[in-house]
XYZ file of N, CA and C in Angstrom:
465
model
N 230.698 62.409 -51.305
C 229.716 62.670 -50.281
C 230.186 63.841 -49.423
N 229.271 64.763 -49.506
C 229.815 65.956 -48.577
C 228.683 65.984 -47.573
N 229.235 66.433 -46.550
C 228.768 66.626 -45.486
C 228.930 67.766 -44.865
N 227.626 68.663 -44.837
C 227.298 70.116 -43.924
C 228.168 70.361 -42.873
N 228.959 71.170 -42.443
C 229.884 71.352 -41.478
C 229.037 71.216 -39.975
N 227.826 71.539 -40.139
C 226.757 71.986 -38.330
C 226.074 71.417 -38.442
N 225.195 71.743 -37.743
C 223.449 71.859 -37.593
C 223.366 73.238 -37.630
N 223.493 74.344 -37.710
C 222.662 75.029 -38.122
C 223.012 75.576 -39.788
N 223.623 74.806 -40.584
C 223.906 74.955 -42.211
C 222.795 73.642 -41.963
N 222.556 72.507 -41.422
C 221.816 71.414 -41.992
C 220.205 72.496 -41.638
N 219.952 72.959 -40.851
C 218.778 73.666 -40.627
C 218.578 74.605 -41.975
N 219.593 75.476 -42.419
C 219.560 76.092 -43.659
C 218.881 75.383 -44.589
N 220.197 74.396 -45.391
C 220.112 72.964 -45.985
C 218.567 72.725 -46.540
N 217.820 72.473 -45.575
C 216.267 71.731 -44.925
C 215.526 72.872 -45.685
N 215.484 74.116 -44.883
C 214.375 75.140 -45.184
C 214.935 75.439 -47.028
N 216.126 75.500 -47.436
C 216.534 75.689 -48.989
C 215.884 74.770 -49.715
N 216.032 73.251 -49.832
C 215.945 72.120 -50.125
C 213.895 72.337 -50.459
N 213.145 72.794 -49.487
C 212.324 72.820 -49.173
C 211.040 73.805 -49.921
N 212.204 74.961 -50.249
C 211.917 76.660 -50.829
C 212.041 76.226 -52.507
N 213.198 75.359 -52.450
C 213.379 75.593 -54.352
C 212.460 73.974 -54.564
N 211.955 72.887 -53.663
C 211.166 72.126 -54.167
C 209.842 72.492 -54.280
N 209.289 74.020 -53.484
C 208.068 74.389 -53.604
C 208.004 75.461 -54.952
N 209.188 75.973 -55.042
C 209.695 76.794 -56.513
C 209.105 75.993 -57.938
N 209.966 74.844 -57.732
C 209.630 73.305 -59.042
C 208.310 72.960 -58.938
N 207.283 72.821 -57.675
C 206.209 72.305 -57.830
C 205.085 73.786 -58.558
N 205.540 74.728 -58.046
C 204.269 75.774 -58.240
C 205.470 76.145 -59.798
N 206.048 76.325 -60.372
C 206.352 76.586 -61.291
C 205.567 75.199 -62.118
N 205.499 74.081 -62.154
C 205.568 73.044 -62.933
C 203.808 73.068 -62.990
N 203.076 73.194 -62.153
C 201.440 74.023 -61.755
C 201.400 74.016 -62.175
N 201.552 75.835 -62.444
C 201.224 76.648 -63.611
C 201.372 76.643 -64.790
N 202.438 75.955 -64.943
C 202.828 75.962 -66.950
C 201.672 74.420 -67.343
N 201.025 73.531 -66.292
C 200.439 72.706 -66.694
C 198.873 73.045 -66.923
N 198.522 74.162 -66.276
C 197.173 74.957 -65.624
C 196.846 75.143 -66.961
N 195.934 74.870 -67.636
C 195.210 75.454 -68.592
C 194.277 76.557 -68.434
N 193.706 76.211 -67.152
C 192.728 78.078 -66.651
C 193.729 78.949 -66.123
N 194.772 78.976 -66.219
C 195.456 79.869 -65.337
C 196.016 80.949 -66.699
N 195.687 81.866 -66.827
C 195.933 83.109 -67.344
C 196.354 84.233 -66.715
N 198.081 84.405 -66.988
C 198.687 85.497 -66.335
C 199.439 86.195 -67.416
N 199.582 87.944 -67.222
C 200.712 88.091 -67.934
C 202.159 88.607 -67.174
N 202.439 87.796 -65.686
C 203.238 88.024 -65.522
C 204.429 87.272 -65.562
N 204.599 86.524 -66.890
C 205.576 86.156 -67.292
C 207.221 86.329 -66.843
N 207.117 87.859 -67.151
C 209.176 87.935 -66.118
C 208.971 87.656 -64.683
N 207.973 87.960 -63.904
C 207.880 87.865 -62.504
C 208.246 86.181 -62.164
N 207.340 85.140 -63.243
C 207.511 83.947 -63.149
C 208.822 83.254 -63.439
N 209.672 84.013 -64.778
C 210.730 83.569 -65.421
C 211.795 83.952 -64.361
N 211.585 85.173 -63.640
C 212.271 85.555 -62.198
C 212.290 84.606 -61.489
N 211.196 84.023 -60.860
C 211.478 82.959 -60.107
C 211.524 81.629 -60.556
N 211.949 81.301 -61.799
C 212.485 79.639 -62.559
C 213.926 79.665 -61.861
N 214.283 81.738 -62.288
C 215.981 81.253 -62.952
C 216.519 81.109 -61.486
N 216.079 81.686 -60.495
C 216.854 81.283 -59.127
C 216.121 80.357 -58.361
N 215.499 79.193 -58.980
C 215.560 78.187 -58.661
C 217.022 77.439 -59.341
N 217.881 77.347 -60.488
C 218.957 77.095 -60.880
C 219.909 77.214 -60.104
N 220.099 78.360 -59.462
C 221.194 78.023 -59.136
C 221.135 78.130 -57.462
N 219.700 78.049 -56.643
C 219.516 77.221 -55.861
C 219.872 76.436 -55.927
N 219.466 75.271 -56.419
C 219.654 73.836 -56.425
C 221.114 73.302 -57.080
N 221.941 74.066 -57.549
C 223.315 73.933 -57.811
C 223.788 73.855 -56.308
N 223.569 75.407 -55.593
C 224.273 75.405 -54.247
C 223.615 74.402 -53.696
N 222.832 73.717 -53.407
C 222.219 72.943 -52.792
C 222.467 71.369 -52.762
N 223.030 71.085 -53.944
C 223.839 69.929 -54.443
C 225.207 69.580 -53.707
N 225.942 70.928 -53.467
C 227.282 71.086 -52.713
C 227.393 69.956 -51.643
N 225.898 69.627 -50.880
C 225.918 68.889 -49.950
C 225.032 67.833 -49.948
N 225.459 66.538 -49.726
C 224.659 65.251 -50.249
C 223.780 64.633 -48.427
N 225.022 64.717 -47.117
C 224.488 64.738 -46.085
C 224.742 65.661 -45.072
N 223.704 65.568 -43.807
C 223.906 66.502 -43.181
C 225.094 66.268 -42.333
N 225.270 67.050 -41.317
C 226.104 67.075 -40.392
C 226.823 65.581 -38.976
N 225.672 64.865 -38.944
C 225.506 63.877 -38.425
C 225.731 62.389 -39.385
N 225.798 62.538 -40.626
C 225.707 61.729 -41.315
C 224.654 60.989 -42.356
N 223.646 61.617 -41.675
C 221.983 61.326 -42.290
C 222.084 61.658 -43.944
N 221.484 61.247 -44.884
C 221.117 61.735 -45.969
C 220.228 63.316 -45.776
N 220.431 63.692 -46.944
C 219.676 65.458 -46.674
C 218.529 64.835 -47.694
N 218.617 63.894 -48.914
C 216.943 63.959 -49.372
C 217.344 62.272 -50.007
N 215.856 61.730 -50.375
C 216.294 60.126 -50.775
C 214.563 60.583 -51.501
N 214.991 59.625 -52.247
C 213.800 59.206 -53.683
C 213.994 57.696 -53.915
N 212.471 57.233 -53.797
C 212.036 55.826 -53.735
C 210.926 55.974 -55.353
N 211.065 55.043 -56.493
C 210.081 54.974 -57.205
C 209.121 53.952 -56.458
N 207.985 54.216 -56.998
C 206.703 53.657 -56.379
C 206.498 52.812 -57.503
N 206.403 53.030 -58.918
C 205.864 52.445 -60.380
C 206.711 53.663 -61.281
N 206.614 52.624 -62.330
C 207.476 53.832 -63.436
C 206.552 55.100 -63.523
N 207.126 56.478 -63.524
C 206.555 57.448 -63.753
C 206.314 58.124 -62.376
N 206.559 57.324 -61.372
C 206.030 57.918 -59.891
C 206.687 57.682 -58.947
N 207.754 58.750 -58.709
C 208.705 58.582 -57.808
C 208.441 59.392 -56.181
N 208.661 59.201 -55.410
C 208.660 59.657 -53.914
C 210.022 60.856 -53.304
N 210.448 61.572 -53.316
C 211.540 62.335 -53.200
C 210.901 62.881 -51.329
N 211.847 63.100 -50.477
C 211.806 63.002 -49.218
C 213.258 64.413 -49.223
N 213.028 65.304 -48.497
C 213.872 66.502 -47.731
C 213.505 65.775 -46.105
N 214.505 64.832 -45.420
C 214.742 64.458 -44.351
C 214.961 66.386 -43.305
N 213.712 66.115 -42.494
C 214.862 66.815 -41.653
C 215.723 66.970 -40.874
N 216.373 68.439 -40.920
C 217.633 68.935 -40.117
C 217.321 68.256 -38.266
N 216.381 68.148 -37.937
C 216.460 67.837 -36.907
C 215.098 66.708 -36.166
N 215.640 65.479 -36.754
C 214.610 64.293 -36.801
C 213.327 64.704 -35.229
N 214.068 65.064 -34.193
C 213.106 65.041 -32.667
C 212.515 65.850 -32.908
N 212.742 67.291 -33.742
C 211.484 68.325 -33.777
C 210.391 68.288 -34.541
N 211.128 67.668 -35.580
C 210.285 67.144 -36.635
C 208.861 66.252 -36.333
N 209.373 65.952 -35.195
C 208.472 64.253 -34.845
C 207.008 65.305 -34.045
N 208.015 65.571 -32.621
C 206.907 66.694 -32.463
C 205.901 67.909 -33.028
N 206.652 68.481 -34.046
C 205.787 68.856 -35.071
C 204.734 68.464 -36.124
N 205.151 67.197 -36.396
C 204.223 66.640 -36.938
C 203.330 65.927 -36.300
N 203.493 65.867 -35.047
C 202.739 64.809 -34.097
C 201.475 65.619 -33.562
N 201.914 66.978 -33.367
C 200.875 68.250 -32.913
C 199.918 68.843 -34.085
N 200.163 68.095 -35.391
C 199.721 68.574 -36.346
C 198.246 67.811 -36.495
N 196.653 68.498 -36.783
C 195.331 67.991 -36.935
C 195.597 66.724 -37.952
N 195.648 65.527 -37.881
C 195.469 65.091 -39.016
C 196.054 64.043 -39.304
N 197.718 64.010 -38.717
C 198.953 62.972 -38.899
C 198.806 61.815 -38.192
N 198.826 60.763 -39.198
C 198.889 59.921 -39.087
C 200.076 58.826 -38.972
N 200.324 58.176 -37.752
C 201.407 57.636 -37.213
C 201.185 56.352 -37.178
N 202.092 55.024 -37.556
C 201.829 53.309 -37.240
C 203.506 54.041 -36.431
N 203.296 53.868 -35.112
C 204.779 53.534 -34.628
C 205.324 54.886 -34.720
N 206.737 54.616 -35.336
C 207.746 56.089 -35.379
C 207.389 56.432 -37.031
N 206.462 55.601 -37.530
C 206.299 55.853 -38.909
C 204.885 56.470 -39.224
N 205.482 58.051 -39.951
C 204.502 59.150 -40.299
C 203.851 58.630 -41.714
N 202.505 58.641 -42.216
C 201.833 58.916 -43.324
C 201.979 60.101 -44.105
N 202.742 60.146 -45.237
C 202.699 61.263 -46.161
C 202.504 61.575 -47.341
N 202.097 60.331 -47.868
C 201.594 60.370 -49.381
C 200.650 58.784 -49.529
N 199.433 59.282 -49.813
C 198.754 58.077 -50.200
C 198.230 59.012 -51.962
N 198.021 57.369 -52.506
C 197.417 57.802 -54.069
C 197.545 56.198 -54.712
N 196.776 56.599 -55.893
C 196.068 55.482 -56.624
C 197.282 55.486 -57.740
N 197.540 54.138 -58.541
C 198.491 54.218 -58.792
C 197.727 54.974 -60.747
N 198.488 55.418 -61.641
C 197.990 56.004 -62.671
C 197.584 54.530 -63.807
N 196.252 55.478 -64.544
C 195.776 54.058 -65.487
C 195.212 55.198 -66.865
N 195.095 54.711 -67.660
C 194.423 54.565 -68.751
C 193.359 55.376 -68.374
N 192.432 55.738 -69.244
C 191.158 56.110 -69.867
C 190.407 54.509 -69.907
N 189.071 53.966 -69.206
C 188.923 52.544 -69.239
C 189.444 51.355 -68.920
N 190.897 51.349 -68.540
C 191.390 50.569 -68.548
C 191.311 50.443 -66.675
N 190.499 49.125 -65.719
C 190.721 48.596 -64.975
C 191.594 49.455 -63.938
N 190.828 49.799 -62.372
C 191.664 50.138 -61.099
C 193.065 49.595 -60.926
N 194.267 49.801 -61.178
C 195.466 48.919 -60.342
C 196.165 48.992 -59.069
N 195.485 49.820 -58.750
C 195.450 49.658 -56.693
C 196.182 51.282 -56.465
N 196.956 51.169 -55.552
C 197.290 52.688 -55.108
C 198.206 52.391 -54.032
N 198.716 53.334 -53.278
C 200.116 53.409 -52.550
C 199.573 54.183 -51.393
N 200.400 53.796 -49.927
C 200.672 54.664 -49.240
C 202.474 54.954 -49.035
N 202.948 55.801 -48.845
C 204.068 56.318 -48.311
C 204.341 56.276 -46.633
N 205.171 55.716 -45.854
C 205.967 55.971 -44.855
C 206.999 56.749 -44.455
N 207.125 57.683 -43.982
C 208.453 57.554 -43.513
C 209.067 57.542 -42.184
N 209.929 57.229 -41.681
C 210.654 56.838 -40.143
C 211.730 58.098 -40.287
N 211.605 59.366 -39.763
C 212.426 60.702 -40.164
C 213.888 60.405 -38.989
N 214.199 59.782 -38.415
C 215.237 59.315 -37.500
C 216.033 58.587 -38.155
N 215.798 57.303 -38.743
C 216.893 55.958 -39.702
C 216.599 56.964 -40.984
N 215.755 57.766 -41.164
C 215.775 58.408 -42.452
C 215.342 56.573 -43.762
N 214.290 56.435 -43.338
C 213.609 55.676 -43.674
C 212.471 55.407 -44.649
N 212.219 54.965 -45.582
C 211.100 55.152 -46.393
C 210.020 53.689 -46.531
N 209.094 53.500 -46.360
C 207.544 52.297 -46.419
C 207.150 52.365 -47.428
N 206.915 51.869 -48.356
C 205.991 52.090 -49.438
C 204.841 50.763 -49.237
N 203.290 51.165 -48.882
C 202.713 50.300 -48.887
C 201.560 49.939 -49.954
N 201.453 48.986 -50.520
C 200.624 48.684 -51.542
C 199.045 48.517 -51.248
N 198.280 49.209 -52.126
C 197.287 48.997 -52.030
C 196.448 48.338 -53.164
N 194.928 47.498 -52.837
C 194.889 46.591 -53.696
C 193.775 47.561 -54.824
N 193.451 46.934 -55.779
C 192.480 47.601 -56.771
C 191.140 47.721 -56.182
N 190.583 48.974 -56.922
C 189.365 48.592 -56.022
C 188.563 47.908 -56.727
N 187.387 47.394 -56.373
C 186.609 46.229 -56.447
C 185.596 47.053 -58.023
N 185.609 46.471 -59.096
C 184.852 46.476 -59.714
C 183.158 46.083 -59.894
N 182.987 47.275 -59.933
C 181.015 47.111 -59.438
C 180.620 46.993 -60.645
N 179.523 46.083 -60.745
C 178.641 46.051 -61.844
C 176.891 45.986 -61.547
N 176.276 46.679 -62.223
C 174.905 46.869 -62.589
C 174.066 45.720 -62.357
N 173.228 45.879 -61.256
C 172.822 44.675 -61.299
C 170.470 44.587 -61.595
N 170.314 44.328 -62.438
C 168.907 45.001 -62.580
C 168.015 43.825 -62.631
């Protein structure tokens, strides 16, 4: 377990952690995008390869400076995991997200991922998830949601 020497390497840490997980998501997009037609291939392969060794340096450190975890992953159901970049500085965080149109708060606990859980082609609703998290205990909620109600035709 290593631990960031400051707060301002855990502030680094945060915004890195943050840069190469938006790297993995818009890289992982596009190669899934079937309308997406580009030929800028090296520009893209440019930005895979220094996501690598981002996330090597980024490994160096497991918590921050204070002791907190720097990221935690909760599975929800097989196939659907939750991954969390805690931030560098839980009180700003709170206020930032608190000033934000939209955020939704039970308590010290923020809403950040709701979704249905994955099914089949035909096969029956099996409910869906919300996500918590408490960014201070560095905390994670996972709350269950039920199926939805199967309607039928009534003539």
């Amino acid at each position: 377990m290593n631990h960031s020497p400051n707060r301002s390497t855990d502030r680094l840490i945060e915004a890195a952690w943050n840069v190469h997980d938006s790297i993995d998501w818009a890289l992982d997009s596009l190669a899934m995008g079937d309308e997406i037609d580009t030929d800028e291939s090296i520009e893209l392969c440019r930005i895979a390869d220094a996501s690598t060794p981002l996330g090597a340096a980024l490994r160096e450190f497991t918590r921050y400076s204070d002791g907190r975890p720097i990221r935690s992953s909760v599975p929800i159901v097989y196939g659907v995991t939750f991954i969390v970049v805690w931030p560098a500085d839980p009180e700003w965080s709170r206020i930032e997200h608190a000033a934000r149109e939209g955020a939704v708060f039970d308590g010290d606990w923020r809403l950040v991922l709701e979704g249905r859980l994955p099914v089949d082609p035909g096969v029956p609703d099996r409910g869906g998830y919300r996500v918590w998290v408490d960014d201070k205990p560095c905390a994670v909620r996972v709350e269950e949601l039920p199926p939805a109600p199967r309607l039928s035709a009534v003539r």
